[in-house]
Amino acid sequence: MHADLHSFATRVREHAPLVHCLTNLVVTNFTANVLLAIGAAPAMVVAREEAGEFAAIANALSVNLGTLDVPQSKAIRVAVDAANAAGKPWVLDPVAVGPLAFRTEFALDLLDSKPAVIRGNASEIISLSGGTASGRGVDSTAATDAALDAAQILALKTQATVAVTGATDYITDGRRTVALSNGSPLMTRVTGVGCALSATVAAFVGVASGPEEHWMATVAAVAYSTIAGELAARDAALPGSFAVAYLDRLASLDAGAFAATLVARDIAAA
Amino acid sequence: MHADLHSFATRVREHAPLVHCLTNLVVTNFTANVLLAIGAAPAMVVAREEAGEFAAIANALSVNLGTLDVPQSKAIRVAVDAANAAGKPWVLDPVAVGPLAFRTEFALDLLDSKPAVIRGNASEIISLSGGTASGRGVDSTAATDAALDAAQILALKTQATVAVTGATDYITDGRRTVALSNGSPLMTRVTGVGCALSATVAAFVGVASGPEEHWMATVAAVAYSTIAGELAARDAALPGSFAVAYLDRLASLDAGAFAATLVARDIAAA
Amino acid sequence: MHADLHSFATRVREHAPLVHCLTNLVVTNFTANVLLAIGAAPAMVVAREEAGEFAAIANALSVNLGTLDVPQSKAIRVAVDAANAAGKPWVLDPVAVGPLAFRTEFALDLLDSKPAVIRGNASEIISLSGGTASGRGVDSTAATDAALDAAQILALKTQATVAVTGATDYITDGRRTVALSNGSPLMTRVTGVGCALSATVAAFVGVASGPEEHWMATVAAVAYSTIAGELAARDAALPGSFAVAYLDRLASLDAGAFAATLVARDIAAA
């Protein structure tokens, strides 16, 4: 599996997929720099007047609800519909869904629009699948294994790949589930690492040969990002320099270091 | 006083206060990274539909007028009212108040809504207290000692702690005033250092035991930030690497280095 | 010419021109840090209610269409009119003009409002001058020499200086044209380097003695930025650390290193 997984990173570098991001105001810059570091081409086209036009040009769409407001919700709706019409995959990052009513209702609505992938923390995934989580909004207070059942249920219900990320990451399409155990606590000390991961997932599914590869592409994106983070934590022990090292590692992680660092195990079906 | 001051930083690390930021478009990312570096939990929930709901969940609210527009002014109003109703302290950063009419009127209005702390540069504090300052908008052309009287008057009028920051920082509640002389000119060469300081003040007052500690918490936040800046300037002489070093120092400043570096003196009442 | 060119950088450091930026959501922070690094004073005043007031106070205005929406288009219109009324130069960065209808129409409209400088990639400049380019939106798929004719035509038509940037940069006022060949491919791996360059151009024309110096100021700004990038690529080989090194080089590039690195040649009139 190692070689297959890293091959998605190689495809991203070769094809430079154009990733359309409708994301939150805090992480636009970091998200774009993460996409550039992995060799993708980021583009944030935000106006309702243009979001649909652009979603059809791009290779994938990444939607993040972190600073959702009414104008952005309209642009997201237009972009998602255009991506679906053009057969382009889109990724949903349901930031802080659960405790906040406006975005929660909007996110539940979006589930009907066929996201290829949903990536969130444990609280967010539990909330989306209909449970009650204990988040404070942006950070999860639940461990990811508490969300594994919810992730599998959500995947089956939406036919999306669901990634629930944290100390251990679970990626499931409802049938296949893998657990990844790479990363570093420093990844939680830099804002936008999770949000940018969703955009990286979009880049990886943007070079997939079709929906049948979306689960594998998501596993590859999460593994690639967390391994880069784990190696960056060897370069830098504090968050300012860690953020710099993380971008450097994302730009340079090769197949050998990837295979030597990956910690993955298959999980039996629920 | 040294041990008391650093204890606020320890409390922030232990309790990870959730700081709701309604801030300007330029500094969202840096502000979030500063809050994460000191151990707080940043959250930017910007929509009018959610700002009130979230202000009640958060431990403190930080309001910054740097890129104010009409939609944001409505969200700020909702958030401030919700914070007050929930008994959560909020901090006002009146960026560029004085020369620009729209934000100046809005800021003067907000003074009636009981900010716990007001932090600005000399021009901004002079303008808020009713004087005429000579700012060009974002940078102050007045030295902070020219604003000391204005700060004390403003503090008495609003019952807020007022911090006027620059080469020397003054923090006053109208009765007690302290002058701090730490920092580095490099702090003015990185955008958002002042704005992020206001969010740090919010984190520190967010772990205060009550309003009676707001003045001390503000002194602690300004001291902590400027000492981190002064030490970071020993690590890096140019602004790109200084910004990285500043985050690293914010994440690692301990009580010993804090006490050894602090330059504080009490100012007699006006 | 070397000494003349670097003298603009010296003037920026001495006068700290206030540069009003109406730019895209992805690059606000980096743009402000670039301006601070070169010694200018950045300010992002975005509301329609204030944009005009502030454009008259500032020394120059930088307009970037990267994340244009309707509210921003109104603020830009107000700011451009105020800058023209006050005799302040303004710079147009027509991000992704060509494939996207809303911004393309708006950009063509703005050409009537006398920009002092237009800076874009090859696709954008070809589109603005009335041709058909092959861009995907944000990145140019055309080499800059393919846009040289378009740049000269656009310059003559608008009486603006036109800079088309890429591996080779061309700066023309329709009569005089220079080609610059400094820089590094790493400059394309950090988001906002091009957008921030437009703001740097605004800072440089903001210290010009008048319109007759706008072409030279633009040459100086492009040369200064690309030389800083070329030298930064000697300090750092990966994009995270390159971004840091780039800011450091912008803050410290002196006349000697500038002259020793500059690669410029005059181009005969079309």
Short mmCIF file of C-alpha atoms in Angstrom, two decimals, chain A residues 58-205:
data_model
loop_
_atom_site.label_atom_id
_atom_site.label_comp_id
_atom_site.label_asym_id
_atom_site.label_seq_id
_atom_site.Cartn_x
_atom_site.Cartn_y
_atom_site.Cartn_z
CA ALA A 58 -10.86 23.63 -11.24
CA ASN A 59 -9.92 19.98 -10.67
CA ALA A 60 -11.47 19.84 -7.20
CA LEU A 61 -13.29 22.05 -4.71
CA SER A 62 -12.57 22.40 -1.00
CA VAL A 63 -15.34 23.82 1.21
CA ASN A 64 -14.61 24.89 4.78
CA LEU A 65 -17.25 26.39 7.06
CA GLY A 66 -14.93 28.00 9.64
CA THR A 67 -16.08 31.59 9.09
CA LEU A 68 -19.32 30.94 7.26
CA ASP A 69 -21.64 33.87 6.70
CA VAL A 70 -24.67 34.33 4.45
CA PRO A 71 -22.82 35.61 1.35
CA GLN A 72 -20.30 32.78 1.58
CA SER A 73 -23.06 30.20 2.03
CA LYS A 74 -24.54 31.35 -1.28
CA ALA A 75 -21.20 31.16 -3.06
CA ILE A 76 -20.60 27.67 -1.64
CA ARG A 77 -23.98 26.50 -2.85
CA VAL A 78 -23.24 27.77 -6.37
CA ALA A 79 -19.76 26.23 -6.38
CA VAL A 80 -20.90 22.85 -5.11
CA ASP A 81 -23.64 22.63 -7.73
CA ALA A 82 -21.22 23.60 -10.49
CA ALA A 83 -18.63 21.08 -9.31
CA ASN A 84 -21.24 18.34 -9.29
CA ALA A 85 -22.50 19.34 -12.73
CA ALA A 86 -18.94 19.23 -14.07
CA GLY A 87 -18.15 15.93 -12.37
CA LYS A 88 -15.47 17.46 -10.14
CA PRO A 89 -15.04 16.05 -6.61
CA TRP A 90 -15.54 18.30 -3.62
CA VAL A 91 -14.47 18.04 0.02
CA LEU A 92 -16.44 19.25 3.05
CA ASP A 93 -14.66 20.49 6.19
CA PRO A 94 -17.48 21.07 8.73
CA VAL A 95 -15.55 23.33 11.14
CA ALA A 96 -17.32 23.74 14.49
CA VAL A 97 -20.49 22.06 13.31
CA GLY A 98 -22.50 20.98 16.31
CA PRO A 99 -22.65 23.85 18.79
CA LEU A 100 -23.47 26.58 16.23
CA ALA A 101 -26.92 26.38 14.64
CA PHE A 102 -26.44 28.37 11.41
CA ARG A 103 -23.51 26.38 10.09
CA THR A 104 -24.83 23.08 11.39
CA GLU A 105 -28.05 23.44 9.43
CA PHE A 106 -26.10 24.48 6.35
CA ALA A 107 -23.68 21.55 6.68
CA LEU A 108 -26.48 19.03 7.06
CA ASP A 109 -28.02 20.48 3.93
CA LEU A 110 -24.76 20.11 2.03
CA LEU A 111 -24.66 16.39 2.82
CA ASP A 112 -27.32 15.94 0.14
CA SER A 113 -24.98 17.44 -2.45
CA LYS A 114 -22.69 14.44 -2.66
CA PRO A 115 -19.36 15.45 -1.13
CA ALA A 116 -16.58 13.09 -2.23
CA VAL A 117 -14.92 13.41 1.16
CA ILE A 118 -15.86 14.79 4.58
CA ARG A 119 -12.94 15.57 6.90
CA GLY A 120 -13.43 16.76 10.46
CA ASN A 121 -12.50 16.22 14.07
CA ALA A 122 -14.37 13.78 16.29
CA SER A 123 -16.96 16.27 17.56
CA GLU A 124 -17.76 17.48 14.07
CA ILE A 125 -18.17 14.00 12.62
CA ILE A 126 -20.34 12.86 15.52
CA SER A 127 -22.55 15.93 15.09
CA LEU A 128 -22.86 15.45 11.32
CA SER A 129 -23.87 11.83 11.71
CA GLY A 130 -26.67 12.88 14.06
CA GLY A 131 -25.07 12.39 17.47
CA THR A 132 -24.38 14.84 20.29
CA ALA A 133 -20.76 15.83 20.71
CA SER A 134 -19.05 17.86 23.37
CA GLY A 135 -16.96 20.28 21.28
CA ARG A 136 -16.36 23.94 22.12
CA GLY A 137 -16.63 24.76 18.46
CA VAL A 138 -13.22 24.68 16.92
CA ASP A 139 -11.37 22.09 18.90
CA SER A 140 -12.65 18.63 19.57
CA THR A 141 -12.98 17.38 23.10
CA ALA A 142 -13.72 13.85 21.93
CA ALA A 143 -11.04 11.32 20.99
CA THR A 144 -11.24 10.10 17.41
CA ASP A 145 -12.01 6.48 18.32
CA ALA A 146 -15.24 7.70 19.93
CA ALA A 147 -16.21 8.91 16.45
CA LEU A 148 -15.31 5.79 14.49
CA ASP A 149 -18.83 4.38 14.48
CA ALA A 150 -20.26 7.77 13.57
CA ALA A 151 -17.76 8.08 10.71
CA GLN A 152 -18.73 4.70 9.28
CA ILE A 153 -22.44 5.48 9.57
CA LEU A 154 -21.93 8.88 7.93
CA ALA A 155 -19.91 7.31 5.12
CA LEU A 156 -22.60 4.75 4.38
CA LYS A 157 -25.35 7.37 4.53
CA THR A 158 -23.64 9.90 2.24
CA GLN A 159 -21.56 7.51 0.10
CA ALA A 160 -18.63 9.79 0.87
CA THR A 161 -15.25 8.93 2.27
CA VAL A 162 -15.11 10.20 5.85
CA ALA A 163 -11.87 11.14 7.59
CA VAL A 164 -11.93 11.82 11.29
CA THR A 165 -8.58 13.23 12.33
CA GLY A 166 -6.82 13.65 15.65
CA ALA A 167 -4.05 11.79 17.48
CA THR A 168 -5.18 8.73 15.49
CA ASP A 169 -6.82 9.34 12.12
CA TYR A 170 -9.55 7.09 10.76
CA ILE A 171 -10.47 7.10 7.09
CA THR A 172 -13.48 5.08 6.04
CA ASP A 173 -15.84 4.65 3.12
CA GLY A 174 -18.15 2.57 5.29
CA ARG A 175 -16.65 -0.70 4.09
CA ARG A 176 -12.91 -0.15 4.29
CA THR A 177 -11.42 1.64 7.32
CA VAL A 178 -7.81 2.43 8.02
CA ALA A 179 -6.23 3.94 11.13
CA LEU A 180 -3.16 6.16 10.79
CA SER A 181 -0.97 7.06 13.74
CA ASN A 182 1.50 9.59 12.41
CA GLY A 183 1.75 13.29 13.22
CA SER A 184 2.84 15.48 16.10
CA PRO A 185 1.09 17.49 18.82
CA LEU A 186 2.74 20.57 17.26
CA MET A 187 0.27 20.26 14.38
CA THR A 188 -2.40 21.51 16.79
CA ARG A 189 -0.30 24.54 17.74
CA VAL A 190 -0.37 26.07 14.24
CA THR A 191 -3.68 27.41 13.01
CA GLY A 192 -5.05 25.93 9.82
CA VAL A 193 -3.17 22.62 9.72
CA GLY A 194 -6.46 20.73 9.76
CA CYS A 195 -8.19 23.09 7.34
CA ALA A 196 -5.27 22.90 4.93
CA LEU A 197 -5.37 19.12 5.21
CA SER A 198 -8.88 19.23 3.77
CA ALA A 199 -7.55 21.20 0.81
CA THR A 200 -4.76 18.66 0.42
CA VAL A 201 -7.40 15.92 0.35
CA ALA A 202 -9.10 17.88 -2.45
CA ALA A 203 -5.83 18.01 -4.38
CA PHE A 204 -5.34 14.27 -3.98
CA VAL A 205 -8.89 13.33 -5.00
#
